Coordinates of C-alpha atoms and ligand atoms in Angstrom, one line a residue:
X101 CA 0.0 0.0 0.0
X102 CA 1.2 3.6 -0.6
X103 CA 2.3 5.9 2.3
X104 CA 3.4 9.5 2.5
X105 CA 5.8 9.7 4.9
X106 CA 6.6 13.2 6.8
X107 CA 9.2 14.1 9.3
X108 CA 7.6 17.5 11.0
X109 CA 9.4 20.6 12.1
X110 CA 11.2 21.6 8.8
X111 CA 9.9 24.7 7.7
X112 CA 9.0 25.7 3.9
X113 CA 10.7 28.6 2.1
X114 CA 10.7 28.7 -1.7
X115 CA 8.2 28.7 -4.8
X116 CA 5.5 26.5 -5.4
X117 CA 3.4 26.7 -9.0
X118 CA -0.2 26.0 -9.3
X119 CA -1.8 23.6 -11.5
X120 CA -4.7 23.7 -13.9
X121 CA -8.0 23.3 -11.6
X122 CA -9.3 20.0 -11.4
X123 CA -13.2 21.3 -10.6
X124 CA -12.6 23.4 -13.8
X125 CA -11.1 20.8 -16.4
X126 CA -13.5 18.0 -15.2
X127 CA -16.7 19.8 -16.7
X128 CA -14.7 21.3 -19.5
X129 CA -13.9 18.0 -21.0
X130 CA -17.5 17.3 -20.4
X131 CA -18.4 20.2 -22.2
X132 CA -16.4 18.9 -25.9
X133 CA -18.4 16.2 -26.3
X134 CA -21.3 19.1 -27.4
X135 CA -18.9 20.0 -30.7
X136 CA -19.9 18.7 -34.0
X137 CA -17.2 19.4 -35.5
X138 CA -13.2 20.6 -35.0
X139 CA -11.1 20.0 -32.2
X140 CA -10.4 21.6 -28.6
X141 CA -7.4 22.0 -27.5
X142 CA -6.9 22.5 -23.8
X143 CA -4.3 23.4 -22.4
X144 CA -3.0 23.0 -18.2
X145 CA -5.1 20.2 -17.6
X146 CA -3.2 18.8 -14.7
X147 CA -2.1 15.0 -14.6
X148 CA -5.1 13.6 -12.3
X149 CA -6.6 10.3 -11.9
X150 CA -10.1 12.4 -11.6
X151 CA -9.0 14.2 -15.2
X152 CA -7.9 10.7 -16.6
X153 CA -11.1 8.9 -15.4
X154 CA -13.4 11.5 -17.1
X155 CA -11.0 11.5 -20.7
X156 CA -11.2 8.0 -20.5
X157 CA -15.6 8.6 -20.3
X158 CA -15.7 11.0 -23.1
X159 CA -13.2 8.6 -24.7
X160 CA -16.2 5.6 -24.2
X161 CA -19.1 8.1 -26.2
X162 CA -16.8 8.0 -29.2
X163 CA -14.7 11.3 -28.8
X164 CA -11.5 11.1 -30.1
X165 CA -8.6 12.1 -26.6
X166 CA -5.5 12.2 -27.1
X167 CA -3.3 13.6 -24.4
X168 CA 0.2 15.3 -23.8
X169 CA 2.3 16.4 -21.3
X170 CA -0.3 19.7 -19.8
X171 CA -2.7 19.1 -22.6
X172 CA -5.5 16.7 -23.7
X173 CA -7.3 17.4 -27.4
X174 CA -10.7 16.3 -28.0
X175 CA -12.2 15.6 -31.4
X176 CA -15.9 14.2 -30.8
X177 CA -17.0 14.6 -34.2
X178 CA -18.3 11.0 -34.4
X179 CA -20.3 10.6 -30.9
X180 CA -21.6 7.2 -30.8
X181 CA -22.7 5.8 -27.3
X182 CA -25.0 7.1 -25.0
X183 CA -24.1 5.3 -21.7
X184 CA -20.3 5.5 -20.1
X185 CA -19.3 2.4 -18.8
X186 CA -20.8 2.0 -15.2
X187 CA -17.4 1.3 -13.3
X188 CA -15.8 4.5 -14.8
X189 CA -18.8 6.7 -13.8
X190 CA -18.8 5.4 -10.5
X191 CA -14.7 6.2 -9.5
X192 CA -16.2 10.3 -9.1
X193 CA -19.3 12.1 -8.5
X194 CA -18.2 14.9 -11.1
X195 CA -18.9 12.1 -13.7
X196 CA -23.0 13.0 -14.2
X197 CA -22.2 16.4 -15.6
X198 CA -21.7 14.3 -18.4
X199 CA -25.2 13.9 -18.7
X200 CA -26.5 17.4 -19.7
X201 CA -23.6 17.9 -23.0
X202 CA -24.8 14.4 -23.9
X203 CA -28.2 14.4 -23.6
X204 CA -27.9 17.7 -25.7
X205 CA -25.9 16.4 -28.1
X206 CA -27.2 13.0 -29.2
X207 CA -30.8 12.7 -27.4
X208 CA -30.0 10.5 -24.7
X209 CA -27.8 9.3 -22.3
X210 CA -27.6 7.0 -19.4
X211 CA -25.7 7.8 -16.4
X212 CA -24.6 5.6 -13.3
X213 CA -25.6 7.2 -10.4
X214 CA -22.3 8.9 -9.2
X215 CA -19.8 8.0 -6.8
X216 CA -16.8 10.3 -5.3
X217 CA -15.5 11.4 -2.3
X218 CA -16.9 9.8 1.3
X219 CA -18.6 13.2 2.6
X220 CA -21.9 12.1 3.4
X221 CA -24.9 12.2 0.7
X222 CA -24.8 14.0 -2.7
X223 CA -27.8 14.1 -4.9
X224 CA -28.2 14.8 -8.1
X225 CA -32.0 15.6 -7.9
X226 CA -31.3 19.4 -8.8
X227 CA -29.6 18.3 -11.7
X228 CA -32.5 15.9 -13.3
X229 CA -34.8 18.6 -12.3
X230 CA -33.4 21.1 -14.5
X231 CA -32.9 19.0 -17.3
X232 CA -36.8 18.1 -16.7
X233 CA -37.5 21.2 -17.1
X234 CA -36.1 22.1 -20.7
X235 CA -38.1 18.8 -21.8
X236 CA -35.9 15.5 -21.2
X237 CA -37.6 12.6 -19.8
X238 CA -35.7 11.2 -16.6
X239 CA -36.6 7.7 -15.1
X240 CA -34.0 5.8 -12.5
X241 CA -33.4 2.3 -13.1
X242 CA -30.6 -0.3 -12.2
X243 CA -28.4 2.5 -10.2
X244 CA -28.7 4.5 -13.6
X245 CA -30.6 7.8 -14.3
X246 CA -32.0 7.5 -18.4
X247 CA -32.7 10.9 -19.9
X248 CA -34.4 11.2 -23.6
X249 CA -34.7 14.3 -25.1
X250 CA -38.1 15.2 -26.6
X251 CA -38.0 15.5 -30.5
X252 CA -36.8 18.1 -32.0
X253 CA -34.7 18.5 -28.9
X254 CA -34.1 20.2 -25.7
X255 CA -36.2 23.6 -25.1
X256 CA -34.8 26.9 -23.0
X257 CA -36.3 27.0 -19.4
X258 CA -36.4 29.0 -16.5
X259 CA -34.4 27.2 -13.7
X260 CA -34.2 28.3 -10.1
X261 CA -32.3 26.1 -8.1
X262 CA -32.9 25.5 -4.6
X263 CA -29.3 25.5 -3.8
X264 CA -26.7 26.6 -5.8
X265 CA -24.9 23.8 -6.9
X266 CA -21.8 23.9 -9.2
X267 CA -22.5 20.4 -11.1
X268 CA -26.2 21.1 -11.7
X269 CA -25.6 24.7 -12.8
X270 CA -23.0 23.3 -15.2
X271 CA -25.1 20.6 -16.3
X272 CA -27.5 22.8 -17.2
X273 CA -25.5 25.4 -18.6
X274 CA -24.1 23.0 -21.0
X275 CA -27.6 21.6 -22.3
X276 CA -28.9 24.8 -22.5
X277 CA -26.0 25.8 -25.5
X278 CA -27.7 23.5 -27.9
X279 CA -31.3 23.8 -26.3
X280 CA -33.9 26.3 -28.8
X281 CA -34.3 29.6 -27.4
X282 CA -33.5 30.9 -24.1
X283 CA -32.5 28.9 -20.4
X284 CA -32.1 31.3 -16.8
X285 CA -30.5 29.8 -14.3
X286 CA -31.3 31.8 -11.1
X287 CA -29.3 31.1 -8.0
X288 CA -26.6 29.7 -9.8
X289 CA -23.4 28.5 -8.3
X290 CA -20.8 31.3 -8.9
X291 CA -17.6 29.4 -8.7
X292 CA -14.9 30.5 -10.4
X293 CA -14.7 27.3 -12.5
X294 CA -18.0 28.1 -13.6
X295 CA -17.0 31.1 -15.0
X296 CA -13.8 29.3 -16.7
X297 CA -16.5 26.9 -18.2
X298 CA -18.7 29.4 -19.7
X299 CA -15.8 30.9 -21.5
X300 CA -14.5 27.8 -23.0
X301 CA -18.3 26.6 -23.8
X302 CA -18.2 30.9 -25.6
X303 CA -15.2 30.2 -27.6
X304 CA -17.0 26.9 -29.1
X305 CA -19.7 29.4 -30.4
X306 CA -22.4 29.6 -27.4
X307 CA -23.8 32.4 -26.1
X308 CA -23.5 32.4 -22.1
X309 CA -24.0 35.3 -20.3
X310 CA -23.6 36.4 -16.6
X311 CA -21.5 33.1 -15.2
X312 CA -20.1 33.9 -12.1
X313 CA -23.5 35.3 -11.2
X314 CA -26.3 34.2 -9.1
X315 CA -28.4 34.5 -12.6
X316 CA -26.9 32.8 -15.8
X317 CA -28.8 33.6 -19.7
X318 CA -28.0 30.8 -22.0
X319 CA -29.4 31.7 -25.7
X320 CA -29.4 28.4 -27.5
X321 CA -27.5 28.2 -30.8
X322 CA -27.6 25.3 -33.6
X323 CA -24.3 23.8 -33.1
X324 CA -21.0 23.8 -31.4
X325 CA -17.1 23.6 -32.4
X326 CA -14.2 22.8 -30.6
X327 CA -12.0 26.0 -29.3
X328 CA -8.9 26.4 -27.4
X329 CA -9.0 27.0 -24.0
X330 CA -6.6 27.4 -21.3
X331 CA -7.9 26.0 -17.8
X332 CA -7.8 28.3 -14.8
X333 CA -5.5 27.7 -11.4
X334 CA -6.6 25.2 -8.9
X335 CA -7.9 27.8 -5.8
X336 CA -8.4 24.9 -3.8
X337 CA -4.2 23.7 -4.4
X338 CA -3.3 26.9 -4.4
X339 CA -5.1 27.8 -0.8
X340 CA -4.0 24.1 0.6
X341 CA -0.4 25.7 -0.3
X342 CA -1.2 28.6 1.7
X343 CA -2.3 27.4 4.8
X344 CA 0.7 25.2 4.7
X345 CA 2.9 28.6 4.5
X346 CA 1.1 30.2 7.2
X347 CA 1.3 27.5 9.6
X348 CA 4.4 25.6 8.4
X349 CA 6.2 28.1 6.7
X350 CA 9.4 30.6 6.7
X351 CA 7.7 32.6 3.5
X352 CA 6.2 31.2 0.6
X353 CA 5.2 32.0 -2.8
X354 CA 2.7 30.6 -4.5
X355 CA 3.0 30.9 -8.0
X356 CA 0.0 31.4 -10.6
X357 CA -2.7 31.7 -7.4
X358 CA -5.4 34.1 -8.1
X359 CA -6.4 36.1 -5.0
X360 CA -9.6 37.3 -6.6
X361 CA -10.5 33.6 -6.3
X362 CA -9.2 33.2 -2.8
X363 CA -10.3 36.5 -1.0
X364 CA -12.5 34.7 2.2
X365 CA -9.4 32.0 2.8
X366 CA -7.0 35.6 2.3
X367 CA -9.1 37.5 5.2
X368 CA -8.6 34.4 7.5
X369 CA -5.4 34.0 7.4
X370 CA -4.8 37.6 7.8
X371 CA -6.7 37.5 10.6
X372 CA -4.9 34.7 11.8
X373 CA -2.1 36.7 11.4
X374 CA -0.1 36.0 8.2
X375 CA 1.6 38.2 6.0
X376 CA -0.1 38.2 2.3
X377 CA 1.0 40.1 -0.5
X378 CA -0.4 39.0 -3.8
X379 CA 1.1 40.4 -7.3
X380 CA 0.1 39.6 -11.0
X381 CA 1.7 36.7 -11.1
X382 CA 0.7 34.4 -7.5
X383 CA 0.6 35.3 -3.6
X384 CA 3.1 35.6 -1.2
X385 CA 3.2 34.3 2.2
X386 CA 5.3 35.5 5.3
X387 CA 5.5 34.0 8.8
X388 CA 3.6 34.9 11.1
X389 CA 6.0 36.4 14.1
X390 CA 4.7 34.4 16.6
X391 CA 4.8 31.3 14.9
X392 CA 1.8 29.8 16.4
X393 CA -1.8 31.3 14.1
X394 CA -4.4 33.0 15.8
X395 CA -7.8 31.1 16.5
X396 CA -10.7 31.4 14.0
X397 CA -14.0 31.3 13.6
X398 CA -14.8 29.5 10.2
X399 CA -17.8 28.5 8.4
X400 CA -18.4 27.4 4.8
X401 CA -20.3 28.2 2.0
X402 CA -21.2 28.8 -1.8
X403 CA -18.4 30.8 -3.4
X404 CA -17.6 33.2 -2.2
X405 CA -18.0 32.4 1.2
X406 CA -14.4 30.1 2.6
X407 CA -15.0 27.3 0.7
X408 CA -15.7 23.4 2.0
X409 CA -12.3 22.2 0.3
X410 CA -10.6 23.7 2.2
X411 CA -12.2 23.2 5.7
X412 CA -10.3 19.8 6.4
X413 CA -6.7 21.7 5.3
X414 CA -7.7 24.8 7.6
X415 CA -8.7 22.3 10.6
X416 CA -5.0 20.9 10.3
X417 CA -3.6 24.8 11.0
X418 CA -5.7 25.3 13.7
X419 CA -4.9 22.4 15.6
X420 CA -1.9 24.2 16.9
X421 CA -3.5 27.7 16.8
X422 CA -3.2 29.7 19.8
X423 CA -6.4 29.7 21.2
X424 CA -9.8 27.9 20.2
X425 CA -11.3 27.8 16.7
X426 CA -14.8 26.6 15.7
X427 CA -15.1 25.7 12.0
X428 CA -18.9 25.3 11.0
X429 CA -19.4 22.9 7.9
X430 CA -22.6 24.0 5.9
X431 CA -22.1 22.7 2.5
X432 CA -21.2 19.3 3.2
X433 CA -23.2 16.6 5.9
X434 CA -20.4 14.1 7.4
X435 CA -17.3 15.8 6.4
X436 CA -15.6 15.7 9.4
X437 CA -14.0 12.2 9.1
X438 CA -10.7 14.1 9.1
X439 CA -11.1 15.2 12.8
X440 CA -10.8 11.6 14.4
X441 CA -7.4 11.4 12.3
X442 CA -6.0 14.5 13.3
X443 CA -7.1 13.3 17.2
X444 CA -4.9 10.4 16.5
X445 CA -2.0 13.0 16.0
X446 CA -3.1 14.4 19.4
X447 CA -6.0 17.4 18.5
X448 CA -8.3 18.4 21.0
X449 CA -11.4 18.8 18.7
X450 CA -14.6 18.2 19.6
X451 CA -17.5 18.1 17.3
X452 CA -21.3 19.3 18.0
X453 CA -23.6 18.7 14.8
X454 CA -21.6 20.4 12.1
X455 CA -19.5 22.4 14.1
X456 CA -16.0 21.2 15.1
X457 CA -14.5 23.0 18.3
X458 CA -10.4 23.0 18.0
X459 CA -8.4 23.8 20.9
X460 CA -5.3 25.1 19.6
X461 CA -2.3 23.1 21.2
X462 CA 1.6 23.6 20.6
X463 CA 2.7 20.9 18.8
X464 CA 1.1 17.7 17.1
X465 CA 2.9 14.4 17.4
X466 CA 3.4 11.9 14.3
X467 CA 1.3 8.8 13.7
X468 CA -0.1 6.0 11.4
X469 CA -3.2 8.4 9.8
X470 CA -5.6 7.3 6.6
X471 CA -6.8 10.1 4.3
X472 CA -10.8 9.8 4.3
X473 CA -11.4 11.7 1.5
X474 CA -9.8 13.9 -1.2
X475 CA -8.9 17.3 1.1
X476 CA -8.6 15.1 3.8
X477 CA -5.7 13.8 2.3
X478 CA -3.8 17.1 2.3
X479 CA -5.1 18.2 5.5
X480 CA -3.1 15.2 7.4
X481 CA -0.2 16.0 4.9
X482 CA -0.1 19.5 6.8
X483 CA -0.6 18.2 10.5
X484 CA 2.8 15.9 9.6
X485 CA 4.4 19.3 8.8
X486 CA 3.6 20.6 12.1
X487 CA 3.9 17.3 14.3
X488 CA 7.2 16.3 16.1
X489 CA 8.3 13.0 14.7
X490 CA 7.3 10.8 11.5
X491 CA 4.1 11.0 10.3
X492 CA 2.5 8.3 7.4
X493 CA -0.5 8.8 5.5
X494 CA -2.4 6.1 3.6
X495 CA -5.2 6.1 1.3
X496 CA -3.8 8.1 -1.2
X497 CA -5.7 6.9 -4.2
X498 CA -7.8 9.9 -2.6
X499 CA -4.8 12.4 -2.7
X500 CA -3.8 10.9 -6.7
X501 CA -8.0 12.2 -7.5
X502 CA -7.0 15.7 -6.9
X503 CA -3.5 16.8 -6.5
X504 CA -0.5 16.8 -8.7
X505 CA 2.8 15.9 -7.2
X506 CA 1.7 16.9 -3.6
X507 CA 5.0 15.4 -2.1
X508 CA 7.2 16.5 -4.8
X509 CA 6.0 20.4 -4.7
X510 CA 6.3 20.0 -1.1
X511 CA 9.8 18.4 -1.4
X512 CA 10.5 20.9 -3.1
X513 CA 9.7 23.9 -0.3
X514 CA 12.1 22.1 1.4
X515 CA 9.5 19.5 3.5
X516 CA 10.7 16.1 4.8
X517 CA 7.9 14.3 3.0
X518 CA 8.7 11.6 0.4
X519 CA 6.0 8.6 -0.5
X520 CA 6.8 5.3 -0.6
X521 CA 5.0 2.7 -3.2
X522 CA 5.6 -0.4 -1.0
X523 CA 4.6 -1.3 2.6
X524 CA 8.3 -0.8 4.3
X525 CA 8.9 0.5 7.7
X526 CA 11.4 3.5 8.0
X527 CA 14.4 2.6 9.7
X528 CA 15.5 5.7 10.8
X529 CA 13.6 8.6 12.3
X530 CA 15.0 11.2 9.4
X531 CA 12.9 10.8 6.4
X532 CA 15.6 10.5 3.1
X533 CA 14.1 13.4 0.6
X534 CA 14.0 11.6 -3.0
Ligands
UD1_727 C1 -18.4 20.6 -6.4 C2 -16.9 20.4 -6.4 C3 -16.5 19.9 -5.0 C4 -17.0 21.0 -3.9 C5 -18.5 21.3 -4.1 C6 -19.0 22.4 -3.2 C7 -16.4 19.6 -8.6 C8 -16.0 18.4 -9.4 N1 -16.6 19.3 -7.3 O1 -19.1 19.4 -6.1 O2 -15.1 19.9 -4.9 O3 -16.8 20.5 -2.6 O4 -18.8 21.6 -5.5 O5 -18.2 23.5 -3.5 O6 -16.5 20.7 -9.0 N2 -27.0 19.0 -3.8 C9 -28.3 18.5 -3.7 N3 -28.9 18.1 -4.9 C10 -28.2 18.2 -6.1 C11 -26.9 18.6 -6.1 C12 -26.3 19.0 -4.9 O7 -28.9 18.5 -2.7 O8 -28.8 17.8 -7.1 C13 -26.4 19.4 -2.5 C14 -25.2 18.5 -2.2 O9 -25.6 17.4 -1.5 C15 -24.3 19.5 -1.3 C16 -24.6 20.8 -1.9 O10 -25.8 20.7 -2.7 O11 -24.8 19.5 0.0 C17 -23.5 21.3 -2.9 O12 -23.2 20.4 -3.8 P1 -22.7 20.8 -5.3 O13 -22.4 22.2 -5.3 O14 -23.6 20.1 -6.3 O15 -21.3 20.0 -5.3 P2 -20.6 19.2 -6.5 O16 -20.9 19.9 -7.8 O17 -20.9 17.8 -6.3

């Protein structure tokens, strides 16, 4: 089994770059399937198993993928299959928003229900509702959702969701390109990824307006082409890196980070007492003079409230804040599966409903840890940084889903972390950097 292995105390200086973001490319693949004709070419599409699993779906409908170094091209001219193989549409829940481009495109499609990270339940019922609505036909059957397209296709709608969810705004946005006449989508999720989708579904010819809005206008046009698009920084890499400087670090910059995407996670660790100074090109981030962080009060929320990814990373910091946090968890049921890990390391949280109560201590102390889900994953990855001793993490098929040569880019801060393949024991207490 694969283990990251961490020897805490050494403290990161140095340059770290952003990737392309995950939550962006995933939908933006999606979204070429709905091009009749050319090819997209997209470009900093980070090397992911979440990325691979959905090429490797678009790949199943017939799309032509073929994939560099940073790039994947996408030629789906000949669309032939309407239902993804089950066992790929399982591995993540950001699989359905396949659903709306190929429902558009061909008429029909059949989904498995999604699977994904452990965080307690995720429907999709916003998502079949809003595809009900601009005419498709929805029935579940077998663990699948079948959707058929009236004839003469998809119609515009006016949508309002009850929450604003990023993968049922996208798959609406997307069926709504090829739908006749006009789709609102009112309270629409706002994330920035939504924004980086409706410009890549623009330069294939559709007419999206106010993404990154609570209301998005979708005019429906005849057909689609591929573009070339260029996918936006990972916010949710770039602020794990952050939180890793403020609590863990001796200043670091983070390259390519947008703080117009980051601004709640920014206020927060200002408050908790870091030094941020952001420039065109990424952020920078100083010690904090103390050493130990401030306490905080956190709660998540729909962009551009402090953002659930980043609640298990922030819950690492705090640990050994001075003073006692409460981070409140609104997005999310159940995804607090991190806390009993970090207690293993020696945290004092306590958790009532969805609110965790962290009592800041000074140091935490290494142990055996699994990563529960995705951000779990790099939240333990920052308690080792701040823990006397060795800590090991497992379960990192949930750390491959969504970030791109963690311990390297760490490694490379100058972090004591390396990752080991086999199950072997360490047999000294300083960690060999690779
Ligand atoms: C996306 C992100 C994920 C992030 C989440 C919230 C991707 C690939 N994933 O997930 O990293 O944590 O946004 O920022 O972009 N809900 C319903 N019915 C629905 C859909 C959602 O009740 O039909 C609920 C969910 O259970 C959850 C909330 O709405 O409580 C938000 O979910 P949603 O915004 O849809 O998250 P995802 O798109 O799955």
């Amino acid at each position: 089994m694969a283990k990251i292995i961490i020897e805490g105390g050494h403290r990161l200086h140095g340059t770290v770059r952003i990737g392309g973001a995950k939550n962006a490319v995933l939908p933006i693949l999606a979204a070429s399937i709905l091009a009749s004709s050319g090819t997209s070419v997209i470009e900093e599409v980070p090397s992911l198993l979440d990325a691979e699993y959905m090429a490797a779906t678009i790949a199943s409908l017939g799309a032509d993928v073929r994939r560099k170094p940073g790039q994947v091209m996408v030629n789906a001219t000949n669309l032939r299959e309407v239902e993804p193989p089950h066992e790929l549409v399982r591995q993540m829940r950001a699989s359905f928003v396949v659903a709306g481009p190929l429902l558009a495109r061909t008429g029909e499609a059949v989904i498995a229900m999604p699977g994904g990270c452990n965080i307690g339940p995720r429907p999709v019922d916003l998502h079949i509702k809003g595809l009900e609505a601009m005419g498709a036909q929805a029935r579940i059957e077998n663990g699948c959702v079948h959707f058929v397209a009236p004839k003469g296709g998809l119609h515009g709608a006016r949508i309002y969701l009850d929450i604003p969810s990023v993968g049922a705004t996208q798959n609406i946005m997307m069926a709504a390109c090829l739908a006749r006449g006009q789709t609102v989508i009112e309270n629409a999720a706002k994330e920035p990824e939504n924004v980086d989708l409706a410009n890549y579904l623009n330069a294939m010819g559709a007419r999206v307006r106010g993404a990154g809005t609570d209301t998005i206008r979708i005019e429906g046009v005849r057909e689609l082409h591929g573009a070339n698009h260029s996918v936006i920084p990972d916010r949710i890499e770039a602020g794990t890196f952050l939180i890793a400087g403020a609590v863990a670090g001796d200043g670091v910059y983070v390259e390519n980070a947008v703080s117009q995407h980051l601004s709640s996670l920014l206020a927060k660790l200002e408050e908790a007492g870091a030094e941020i100074v952001d420039d065109v090109r990424g952020i920078h981030i100083w010690p904090i003079p103390t050493r130990r962080i401030r306490a905080l009060d956190v709660k998540t929320h729909y962009h551009p409230a402090y953002p659930t990814d980043l609640q298990a990373p922030m819950m690492a910091a705090l640990c050994v804040a001075e003073g006692t946090s409460t981070i409140t968890e609104t997005v999310f049921e159940n995804r607090f599966k991190h806390a009993g890990e970090l207690q293993r390391m020696g945290a004092e949280i306590h958790i009532e409903g969805r609110t965790a109560i962290v009592e800041g201590i000074e140091r935490l102390s290494g142990a055996e840890v699994t990563a529960t889900d995705l951000r779990a994953g790099a939240a333990l990855v920052i308690a080792g940084l701040v823990a006397d001793g060795l800590t090991t993490v497992s379960g990192l098929h949930h750390i491959d889903r969504g970030y791109e040569n963690l311990v390297g880019k760490f490694q490379a801060l100058g972090a004591r972390i390396r990752r080991i393949e086999q199950d072997r024991v360490p047999r000294s207490s300083s960690v060999a950097v690779v």
